[in-house]
């Protein structure tokens, strides 16, 4: 053990570098997948990144321009400009984040073997291999790395509070930049704000207590506040650029805009008899709002085609009941407002929503519309409402699934949606996408008109009669001979052969035209082989084939799934045990710290505060997601928002266990040393140093 400890201590950073490169290599070798039709989500990130890379900020203003925050598309654009693939950039970002954490923890974890084990445990967290997080082209992929950086920078600021002003300033700026980057990934980043604020306050308190006589104390406290100033500068800088480009001073229209006011108002409207589970605003309620808001009524002609008669009313619960479910209502109504022409500029859109907000409030004051009375809420979530029991069930369910990594799985996943959008994603990310299976259809045979003067034309169409392709007739001496042998001379038999192959994914229909008039329509999959004797023509079908061709990259990449899932399986097997062990370790550190305090020895209450803050942040995020999506329990929708819990869990488990072991060893050593001194004193022998 001593040799291992000596080796690890000597070559610690070499080992960290080698293991980190292995991690980058593994992430670079993953496959990505994209949802090409997710215009307001996955593809919106691509739109933003393309425009940022081209120097167009977020592009031409429309109803999607200020929907999301920009850290993730900025990350994608930077990777593209640096000519590195997205997955390589993702691997570097995650690995560097964990290395920064290790640099910080080196100040508090003295044992290099324990520190290296913590590094490995955090670094190989299954979150980066999960199809839900690491593989999909969406902003949740960088949340784990950003969380680690934010936590690490704040721990670094705290542990270096007594160093020079220059060092303190660097860590203050770094923590502000890291938190600002994290904040601008998602609109619900507020869950980590309590940890950030508490970290700054606790750092200042420790500074005040430990440096009462330091003449530079006020300067150091001011330097700590620079972190928060940095966050404010970044956030307001983004808002200012948006204002310059679009006339709206905000980072996202979901907050601090007229639209956000209307959104919050509609959420609280009493649905009365129109209330349905899972529906935020019913169609009947929207119709009532048209009656009280003349401005909102102007979009009524667009509500049908852009909200209720298209895909929006199937998104969510996939129920064709004429309603738009959940928060999708607000994306849908923005489409209708866009179609009505109110997104020509930010000023026009803002004015539209301001009028709607005022008119609905007037109706509320007049008693025409009622609001639902809510209890105590946090971030719009009712804490002690009727659904409190369901929410707590969801919290327990999420913690259980997170601890044993049950929902984590690596899979070579087929991308879907608009192929042009998929190609755009490939170009931006410099990573190949695995396409869905191609349906290969083939049809061959011959056709001859019964009357030599008639002309036959063949075409392939979809189920709606839209022409996919003309089927050309080719030279056919064998067919002419076939008819001649039967005593039938028909020159049209010289050009009667046809052969056609298609990758069209839908059902195909063969249309037969005689002299330009549609004679018959036959579903390709139902055409029998052999001769068909029709009134105006004779046709022979030699073969109808339909086969699915997999993307060649699918099988070659699929073989790698087991390698990634092997690592995930190790975490799954040890998940519950390590979680329990970490809680026991936390208690052990607490007890030893109390005992050391009584003996006036160094305690670790400062580290306990850090671990406790990480644990609280973990439950804040899980509670927030559970409260908002408890009705969608056991769904990818709920699980997808929990990316931030994975690194928190990894940090808490590994650091708690390593610190507990280190604390126990130090406690035993200290007591042994003290015992020797006592015995030596009794024997009047000077103890050896």
XYZ file of C-alpha atoms in Angstrom:
689
model
C 0.000 0.000 0.000
C 2.875 2.327 0.830
C 4.427 1.704 -2.604
C 1.121 2.482 -4.314
C 0.757 5.674 -2.304
C 4.319 6.725 -3.165
C 3.816 5.964 -6.869
C 0.494 7.835 -7.063
C 1.916 10.811 -5.160
C 4.928 11.017 -7.466
C 3.043 10.615 -10.739
C -0.315 12.067 -9.686
C -0.701 14.631 -12.471
C 0.638 12.223 -15.074
C -2.061 9.730 -14.064
C -4.712 12.471 -14.038
C -3.691 13.506 -17.565
C -3.657 9.959 -18.965
C -7.027 9.080 -17.429
C -8.452 12.394 -18.656
C -7.280 11.712 -22.221
C -8.929 8.282 -22.066
C -12.183 9.972 -21.069
C -11.958 12.488 -23.931
C -11.225 9.625 -26.339
C -14.261 7.675 -25.110
C -16.649 10.616 -25.463
C -15.216 11.428 -28.904
C -16.053 7.890 -29.998
C -19.722 8.097 -29.046
C -22.552 8.594 -31.510
C -24.825 11.609 -31.450
C -28.480 11.761 -32.310
C -30.708 14.622 -33.333
C -34.429 15.349 -33.552
C -34.658 17.174 -36.854
C -38.265 18.267 -36.357
C -37.804 19.723 -32.841
C -37.802 23.318 -34.091
C -38.261 24.917 -30.649
C -35.715 22.672 -28.915
C -32.891 20.662 -30.505
C -32.892 22.422 -33.863
C -33.228 25.829 -32.212
C -29.820 25.198 -30.636
C -28.435 24.526 -34.118
C -30.098 27.694 -35.486
C -28.556 29.793 -32.722
C -25.105 28.217 -33.148
C -25.112 28.704 -36.932
C -26.019 32.371 -36.571
C -23.518 32.963 -33.767
C -20.791 31.366 -35.863
C -21.719 33.521 -38.847
C -21.663 36.710 -36.759
C -25.440 37.215 -36.967
C -26.057 36.922 -33.216
C -29.279 34.832 -32.953
C -30.501 35.474 -36.489
C -33.580 37.191 -37.880
C -36.167 37.991 -35.211
C -39.189 35.696 -34.974
C -41.186 33.858 -32.312
C -38.286 31.484 -31.575
C -35.401 33.959 -31.473
C -35.397 34.715 -27.739
C -36.850 31.466 -26.430
C -33.697 29.941 -24.957
C -30.471 31.063 -23.330
C -27.259 30.973 -25.295
C -24.403 29.177 -23.463
C -24.934 25.865 -25.270
C -25.176 27.227 -28.839
C -22.165 29.415 -28.028
C -20.299 26.268 -26.979
C -21.264 24.534 -30.240
C -20.220 27.535 -32.328
C -16.826 27.735 -30.584
C -16.161 24.023 -31.188
C -17.029 24.488 -34.856
C -14.779 27.533 -35.225
C -11.900 25.680 -33.558
C -12.348 22.871 -36.101
C -12.887 20.238 -33.442
C -15.860 17.925 -33.396
C -18.680 18.605 -30.986
C -18.102 15.329 -29.115
C -14.389 16.055 -28.751
C -15.241 19.511 -27.411
C -17.781 17.977 -25.039
C -15.198 15.476 -23.798
C -12.603 18.202 -23.248
C -15.118 20.442 -21.464
C -16.246 17.695 -19.081
C -12.718 16.453 -18.377
C -11.296 19.936 -17.779
C -14.205 20.676 -15.420
C -13.408 17.619 -13.302
C -9.659 18.372 -13.377
C -10.380 21.895 -12.063
C -12.393 20.301 -9.255
C -9.453 18.041 -8.406
C -7.085 21.030 -8.379
C -9.405 22.660 -5.853
C -9.911 19.532 -3.734
C -6.141 19.018 -3.534
C -6.195 21.735 -0.864
C -8.510 19.697 1.384
C -7.844 16.053 0.446
C -4.214 15.349 1.237
C -4.138 11.655 0.358
C -3.347 11.398 -3.360
C -4.721 7.855 -3.729
C -8.074 8.952 -2.323
C -8.054 12.070 -4.500
C -7.287 10.010 -7.614
C -10.121 7.588 -6.820
C -12.521 10.526 -6.375
C -11.333 11.914 -9.719
C -11.975 8.613 -11.508
C -15.399 8.171 -9.883
C -16.576 11.658 -10.866
C -14.941 11.608 -14.310
C -16.561 8.371 -15.490
C -20.033 9.321 -14.245
C -22.628 7.624 -16.513
C -24.274 10.968 -17.265
C -21.847 11.599 -20.117
C -22.657 8.246 -21.755
C -26.401 8.500 -21.324
C -28.575 8.756 -24.419
C -30.707 11.264 -22.498
C -27.828 13.652 -21.817
C -24.434 13.110 -23.425
C -25.515 11.802 -26.824
C -28.422 14.021 -27.789
C -27.709 17.386 -29.425
C -29.292 19.517 -26.731
C -28.187 21.851 -23.977
C -28.536 19.291 -21.174
C -25.271 17.770 -22.447
C -23.125 20.560 -20.972
C -25.086 21.011 -17.734
C -23.004 18.411 -15.800
C -19.699 20.020 -16.778
C -20.996 23.515 -16.049
C -22.249 22.412 -12.618
C -18.860 20.895 -11.761
C -17.080 24.087 -12.875
C -19.428 26.306 -10.862
C -19.038 24.165 -7.724
C -15.263 23.858 -8.174
C -14.741 27.589 -8.689
C -16.694 28.432 -5.535
C -14.810 25.846 -3.475
C -11.599 27.284 -4.916
C -12.630 30.785 -3.886
C -13.473 29.578 -0.376
C -10.309 27.530 0.193
C -8.085 30.348 -1.094
C -9.732 33.105 0.919
C -6.580 33.730 2.957
C -4.187 33.930 0.025
C -3.047 37.096 -1.757
C -5.484 39.580 -3.237
C -4.291 38.658 -6.729
C -5.074 34.961 -6.227
C -8.411 35.820 -4.626
C -9.297 38.123 -7.522
C -8.551 35.421 -10.093
C -10.790 32.918 -8.314
C -13.516 35.516 -7.827
C -13.540 36.331 -11.541
C -13.382 32.642 -12.416
C -16.325 31.751 -10.155
C -18.378 34.600 -11.625
C -17.603 33.520 -15.189
C -18.386 29.861 -14.430
C -21.698 30.646 -12.759
C -22.670 33.064 -15.542
C -21.956 30.338 -18.115
C -24.063 27.863 -16.133
C -26.860 30.402 -15.632
C -27.195 30.979 -19.362
C -27.581 27.316 -20.319
C -31.207 26.916 -19.238
C -34.061 29.096 -18.036
C -34.426 27.070 -14.806
C -30.822 27.510 -13.640
C -32.038 29.267 -10.503
C -31.828 25.994 -8.546
C -28.048 26.454 -8.063
C -28.375 30.120 -7.033
C -28.793 29.335 -3.289
C -25.475 27.436 -3.318
C -23.754 30.259 -5.190
C -25.085 32.974 -2.871
C -24.417 30.926 0.272
C -20.858 30.163 -0.889
C -20.075 33.867 -1.282
C -21.656 34.767 2.070
C -19.888 31.951 3.947
C -16.563 32.881 2.341
C -17.019 36.475 3.527
C -18.002 35.337 7.048
C -14.913 33.135 7.314
C -12.784 36.035 6.076
C -14.210 38.353 8.733
C -13.778 35.832 11.544
C -10.272 34.699 10.603
C -8.788 38.069 9.622
C -10.131 40.586 12.126
C -6.828 42.450 12.296
C -6.004 42.268 8.592
C -5.821 45.806 7.179
C -6.706 44.464 3.736
C -9.874 42.757 4.988
C -12.286 45.246 3.383
C -10.465 44.934 0.069
C -10.718 41.139 0.181
C -14.435 41.276 0.966
C -14.895 43.638 -1.982
C -12.984 41.200 -4.202
C -15.420 38.413 -3.226
C -18.313 40.582 -4.431
C -16.614 40.917 -7.830
C -17.844 37.389 -8.562
C -21.477 38.535 -8.359
C -20.653 41.687 -10.331
C -19.159 39.496 -13.051
C -22.404 37.493 -13.286
C -24.455 40.690 -13.515
C -22.188 42.122 -16.223
C -22.409 38.963 -18.353
C -26.176 38.620 -17.979
C -26.894 42.276 -18.644
C -24.412 42.258 -21.510
C -26.454 39.519 -23.200
C -29.642 41.488 -22.574
C -28.061 44.614 -24.027
C -26.993 42.818 -27.211
C -30.527 41.433 -27.545
C -31.903 44.944 -27.102
C -29.569 46.339 -29.762
C -30.527 43.591 -32.217
C -34.202 43.046 -31.416
C -35.403 45.929 -29.251
C -36.080 43.676 -26.234
C -33.940 43.997 -23.095
C -33.971 40.381 -21.926
C -31.986 37.175 -22.142
C -35.122 35.138 -22.826
C -38.709 36.196 -23.469
C -39.840 33.719 -20.810
C -38.803 36.261 -18.148
C -39.183 40.015 -17.659
C -41.183 40.634 -20.847
C -44.799 41.297 -21.720
C -45.072 37.721 -22.979
C -43.919 36.350 -19.617
C -46.565 38.468 -17.863
C -49.288 37.098 -20.148
C -47.967 33.566 -19.653
C -48.059 33.838 -15.855
C -51.527 35.358 -16.036
C -52.937 32.583 -18.235
C -51.464 29.878 -16.001
C -53.479 31.249 -13.061
C -56.808 31.694 -14.859
C -59.636 29.648 -13.371
C -60.639 27.090 -15.998
C -63.992 26.600 -14.214
C -65.927 23.764 -15.876
C -63.394 23.625 -18.719
C -60.561 22.316 -16.529
C -58.869 19.129 -17.742
C -55.918 17.217 -16.336
C -52.647 18.078 -18.025
C -54.018 21.131 -19.836
C -52.682 24.546 -18.855
C -55.154 26.584 -20.916
C -58.089 24.816 -22.551
C -59.489 25.809 -25.926
C -62.755 26.822 -24.268
C -60.870 29.169 -21.929
C -58.961 30.639 -24.873
C -62.292 31.337 -26.575
C -63.466 33.146 -23.424
C -60.291 35.231 -23.518
C -61.037 36.202 -27.118
C -64.288 37.745 -25.861
C -62.565 39.980 -23.294
C -59.376 40.838 -25.220
C -59.883 42.467 -28.641
C -56.128 42.364 -29.263
C -55.894 38.634 -28.565
C -58.944 38.040 -30.749
C -56.938 39.277 -33.744
C -55.040 35.974 -33.787
C -58.248 33.879 -33.697
C -58.143 33.044 -37.457
C -54.653 31.571 -36.953
C -55.431 29.525 -33.849
C -56.912 26.628 -35.812
C -54.171 25.984 -38.374
C -51.247 26.935 -36.119
C -52.382 25.479 -32.782
C -55.167 22.953 -32.844
C -55.149 21.494 -36.338
C -51.474 20.519 -36.473
C -48.864 18.582 -34.471
C -49.120 20.762 -31.344
C -52.315 19.106 -30.202
C -50.635 15.704 -30.369
C -47.499 16.745 -28.486
C -47.404 15.842 -24.821
C -50.028 13.187 -24.176
C -50.459 12.311 -27.872
C -54.231 12.540 -27.471
C -56.306 13.742 -30.404
C -58.910 15.609 -28.352
C -58.554 19.096 -29.817
C -56.456 20.414 -26.917
C -52.818 21.446 -26.549
C -51.304 19.908 -23.434
C -49.095 21.426 -20.740
C -46.570 24.133 -21.518
C -46.798 23.346 -25.231
C -49.790 25.696 -25.287
C -47.460 28.689 -25.034
C -45.185 27.497 -27.859
C -48.292 26.916 -29.973
C -49.852 30.315 -29.297
C -46.545 32.000 -30.184
C -46.774 30.243 -33.566
C -50.240 31.728 -34.026
C -49.017 35.206 -33.031
C -46.125 34.827 -35.487
C -48.547 33.854 -38.270
C -50.663 36.911 -37.446
C -47.642 39.120 -38.185
C -46.799 40.344 -34.682
C -43.213 39.094 -34.674
C -41.932 41.501 -37.298
C -39.881 43.089 -34.509
C -39.395 42.855 -30.769
C -41.194 46.152 -30.203
C -44.300 45.019 -32.115
C -44.436 41.675 -30.263
C -43.930 43.363 -26.898
C -46.682 45.893 -27.619
C -49.077 43.099 -28.639
C -48.569 41.164 -25.402
C -48.743 44.361 -23.317
C -52.202 45.124 -24.719
C -53.348 41.536 -24.157
C -52.088 41.665 -20.569
C -53.882 44.948 -19.847
C -57.162 43.802 -21.447
C -57.241 40.506 -19.531
C -56.493 42.340 -16.273
C -59.386 44.701 -16.976
C -61.630 41.653 -17.435
C -60.367 40.247 -14.127
C -61.119 43.526 -12.350
C -64.604 43.493 -13.886
C -65.214 39.929 -12.669
C -65.481 38.473 -16.185
C -62.416 36.276 -15.646
C -61.397 34.667 -12.359
C -57.958 33.675 -11.121
C -57.153 30.514 -9.205
C -55.993 31.181 -5.660
C -52.728 29.396 -4.933
C -50.949 28.642 -1.693
C -47.289 29.200 -0.933
C -45.253 28.949 -4.127
C -41.548 28.846 -4.985
C -40.568 29.600 -8.595
C -44.231 29.212 -9.565
C -44.447 25.769 -7.922
C -47.083 25.295 -5.220
C -45.263 23.827 -2.222
C -48.155 22.851 0.046
C -50.900 22.285 -2.507
C -53.263 19.364 -3.009
C -50.618 17.571 -5.050
C -47.957 17.677 -2.303
C -48.223 13.918 -1.769
C -47.797 13.196 -5.473
C -44.819 15.539 -5.613
C -43.084 13.810 -2.705
C -43.718 10.438 -4.346
C -42.022 11.794 -7.465
C -39.094 13.099 -5.375
C -38.574 9.683 -3.777
C -38.900 7.981 -7.157
C -36.335 10.292 -8.754
C -33.838 9.934 -5.902
C -34.179 6.155 -6.034
C -33.641 6.006 -9.806
C -30.779 8.486 -9.653
C -28.897 6.675 -6.888
C -28.861 3.325 -8.687
C -28.517 4.886 -12.173
C -31.483 2.815 -13.365
C -32.416 5.140 -16.215
C -28.886 5.526 -17.563
C -28.138 3.668 -20.756
C -25.891 4.143 -23.761
C -27.422 3.353 -27.143
C -26.547 3.927 -30.765
C -29.702 5.881 -31.500
C -31.215 6.601 -34.885
C -31.878 10.267 -35.566
C -35.249 11.354 -36.894
C -36.958 14.225 -38.639
C -36.137 16.580 -41.473
C -33.055 15.258 -43.291
C -31.863 18.733 -44.237
C -31.841 19.633 -40.543
C -29.929 16.452 -39.752
C -27.294 17.353 -42.347
C -27.040 20.868 -40.897
C -26.377 19.283 -37.518
C -23.629 17.098 -38.974
C -21.956 20.087 -40.621
C -22.088 22.138 -37.422
C -20.932 19.391 -35.047
C -18.456 17.675 -37.395
C -19.939 14.395 -36.134
C -21.810 11.807 -38.184
C -25.459 11.112 -37.465
C -26.939 7.612 -37.639
C -29.892 7.816 -40.021
C -33.052 5.791 -39.789
C -33.434 2.697 -41.961
C -34.083 3.472 -45.616
C -37.064 1.727 -47.164
C -35.913 0.391 -50.535
C -38.806 -0.374 -52.902
C -38.441 -1.850 -56.381
C -40.931 -2.647 -59.137
C -40.300 -4.187 -62.565
C -42.314 -5.686 -65.440
C -43.875 -4.528 -68.698
C -47.093 -2.932 -69.956
C -48.584 -2.829 -73.480
C -51.770 -1.011 -74.632
C -54.381 -3.294 -76.156
C -54.861 -0.779 -78.986
C -51.644 0.018 -80.920
C -52.630 3.680 -81.238
C -53.050 4.148 -77.479
C -50.282 5.560 -75.289
C -49.484 4.218 -71.828
C -47.902 6.355 -69.080
C -46.935 5.103 -65.620
C -46.274 7.172 -62.510
C -45.685 6.506 -58.829
C -47.649 8.610 -56.330
C -48.147 8.863 -52.587
C -51.439 8.097 -50.851
C -52.712 11.627 -51.575
C -52.070 11.311 -55.302
C -48.985 13.517 -55.284
C -46.622 12.374 -58.007
C -43.297 11.012 -56.754
C -41.857 10.036 -60.129
C -42.655 9.116 -63.741
C -41.796 5.481 -64.528
C -40.112 5.447 -67.970
C -40.819 2.660 -70.489
C -37.706 1.112 -71.993
C -36.777 -0.965 -75.033
C -38.257 -4.470 -74.869
C -37.514 -6.718 -77.879
C -38.361 -9.756 -75.760
C -41.872 -8.434 -75.076
C -42.421 -7.660 -78.791
C -41.346 -11.237 -79.625
C -43.719 -12.568 -76.957
C -46.689 -10.864 -78.647
C -45.480 -11.722 -82.184
C -45.324 -15.407 -81.260
C -49.012 -15.120 -80.405
C -49.804 -13.499 -83.766
C -50.213 -10.012 -82.280
C -48.334 -7.217 -83.989
C -48.122 -4.203 -81.676
C -45.296 -1.709 -82.153
C -45.870 -0.394 -78.613
C -44.518 -3.717 -77.338
C -41.042 -2.604 -78.484
C -40.949 -0.089 -75.594
C -42.827 -1.757 -72.755
C -40.302 -2.697 -70.041
C -40.170 -0.728 -66.797
C -37.975 -0.927 -63.733
C -38.051 1.487 -60.847
C -36.369 1.701 -57.431
C -37.345 4.190 -54.732
C -36.274 5.175 -51.225
C -39.626 6.832 -50.549
C -40.545 6.034 -46.937
C -44.329 6.075 -47.347
C -46.748 3.819 -49.192
C -46.462 4.008 -52.998
C -49.246 3.742 -55.591
C -48.856 2.901 -59.294
C -51.007 5.105 -61.531
C -51.686 3.810 -65.072
C -52.700 6.454 -67.630
C -54.099 5.652 -71.097
C -53.944 8.591 -73.496
C -53.489 10.901 -70.524
C -56.544 9.626 -68.655
C -56.144 7.792 -65.348
C -57.178 4.205 -65.979
C -56.255 2.540 -62.696
C -54.531 3.026 -59.338
C -52.801 0.118 -57.645
C -51.134 0.001 -54.227
C -47.590 -1.257 -54.866
C -47.529 -3.549 -51.838
C -50.760 -5.223 -53.002
C -49.948 -5.755 -56.704
C -49.717 -9.508 -57.398
C -46.942 -10.935 -59.532
C -47.911 -12.215 -62.956
C -49.967 -10.982 -65.882
C -52.782 -8.479 -65.446
C -55.333 -8.305 -68.282
C -57.115 -4.963 -68.067
C -59.660 -3.505 -70.483
C -57.230 -1.097 -72.151
C -53.838 -2.658 -71.443
C -51.954 -5.824 -70.572
C -49.417 -5.662 -67.763
C -46.951 -8.143 -66.387
C -45.432 -7.650 -62.909
C -42.128 -9.470 -62.651
C -41.446 -8.439 -59.075
C -42.359 -6.089 -56.263
C -39.768 -5.858 -53.485
C -39.613 -3.815 -50.309
C -36.641 -4.002 -47.964
C -35.237 -1.815 -45.195
C -31.595 -0.861 -45.521
C -29.850 0.121 -42.290
C -27.432 3.022 -42.218
C -24.026 1.327 -42.711
C -22.749 3.208 -39.651
C -25.477 1.753 -37.428
C -24.179 -1.794 -37.023
C -20.520 -0.743 -36.775
C -21.320 1.698 -33.950
C -23.892 -0.559 -32.303
C -21.124 -3.024 -31.462
C -19.583 -0.395 -29.148
C -22.706 -0.026 -27.002
C -21.679 -2.835 -24.651
C -18.363 -1.130 -23.812
C -20.043 2.047 -22.573
C -22.815 0.111 -20.851
C -20.215 -1.980 -19.003
C -19.020 1.171 -17.218
C -22.602 2.229 -16.522
C -23.318 -1.241 -15.117
C -20.484 -0.849 -12.583
C -22.142 2.314 -11.269
C -25.541 0.619 -11.205
C -24.212 -2.320 -9.182
C -22.508 -0.108 -6.593
C -24.954 2.822 -6.591
C -27.071 2.074 -3.513
C -24.119 0.838 -1.450
C -21.984 3.906 -2.162
C -24.906 6.285 -1.529
C -25.508 4.777 1.926
C -21.772 4.697 2.633
C -21.454 8.382 1.718
C -24.205 9.372 4.171
C -22.509 7.331 6.902
C -19.226 9.006 5.953
C -20.833 12.436 6.260
C -21.975 11.588 9.792
C -18.503 10.257 10.670
C -16.863 13.501 9.488
C -19.393 15.465 11.568
C -18.726 13.418 14.724
C -14.939 13.588 14.347
C -15.167 17.354 13.750
C -17.115 17.776 16.999
C -14.578 15.679 18.889
C -11.687 17.641 17.386
C -13.392 20.916 18.320
C -13.738 19.756 21.933
C -10.049 18.837 21.936
C -9.257 22.187 20.295
C -7.889 20.470 17.234
C -8.538 21.253 13.577
C -12.079 20.358 12.490
C -13.677 20.027 9.068
C -16.883 21.989 9.538
C -16.009 24.126 6.526
C -15.894 21.029 4.312
C -19.112 19.754 5.882
C -20.756 23.040 4.909
C -19.653 22.518 1.300
C -20.943 18.925 1.231
C -24.191 19.975 2.909
C -24.662 22.728 0.321
C -24.124 20.228 -2.504
C -26.682 17.878 -0.920
C -29.236 20.673 -0.511
C -28.747 21.770 -4.142
C -29.260 18.149 -5.204
C -32.650 18.004 -3.492
C -33.685 21.494 -4.634
C -33.296 20.438 -8.261
C -35.029 17.091 -7.766
C -37.889 18.750 -5.885
C -38.309 21.453 -8.531
C -38.422 18.954 -11.394
C -40.695 16.597 -9.442
C -43.121 19.383 -8.543
C -43.362 20.554 -12.135
C -43.525 17.174 -13.862
C -44.853 14.748 -11.237
C -47.708 13.823 -13.577
C -45.119 12.654 -16.117
C -43.313 10.360 -13.686
C -41.235 7.599 -15.294
C -41.003 9.576 -18.516
C -38.048 10.920 -20.414
C -39.598 14.373 -20.062
C -39.013 14.426 -16.294
C -35.693 12.593 -16.417
C -34.217 14.924 -19.008
C -34.220 17.886 -16.616
C -32.140 16.143 -13.934
C -28.733 16.380 -15.626
C -27.437 18.668 -12.875
C -28.021 16.110 -10.125
C -25.549 13.590 -11.586
C -22.304 15.504 -10.892
C -23.606 16.676 -7.500
C -24.247 13.070 -6.538
C -20.820 12.015 -7.771
C -19.033 14.801 -5.878
C -20.927 14.191 -2.631
C -20.395 10.417 -2.659
C -16.709 10.410 -3.579
C -15.598 13.372 -1.459
C -17.588 12.246 1.609
C -16.117 8.739 1.555
C -12.537 9.876 0.893
C -12.695 12.610 3.555
C -14.210 10.209 6.091
C -11.433 7.671 5.557
C -8.820 10.420 5.780
C -10.452 11.871 8.910
C -10.565 8.494 10.673
C -6.904 7.793 9.832
C -5.805 11.242 11.025
C -7.921 10.931 14.180
C -6.333 7.587 15.055
C -2.819 8.883 14.321
C -3.416 11.981 16.404
C -4.648 9.971 19.389
C -1.726 7.543 19.126
C 0.713 10.441 19.055
C -0.978 12.047 22.027
C -0.897 8.746 23.911
C 2.838 8.418 23.326
C 3.421 11.920 24.664
C 1.391 11.171 27.792
C 3.306 7.945 28.466
C 6.618 9.652 27.806
C 5.753 12.420 30.219
C 4.883 9.923 32.932
C 8.196 8.156 32.425
C 9.958 11.521 32.203
C 11.297 10.603 28.803
C 11.412 13.201 26.082
C 9.292 11.928 23.157
C 10.914 11.566 19.777
C 9.811 14.029 17.093
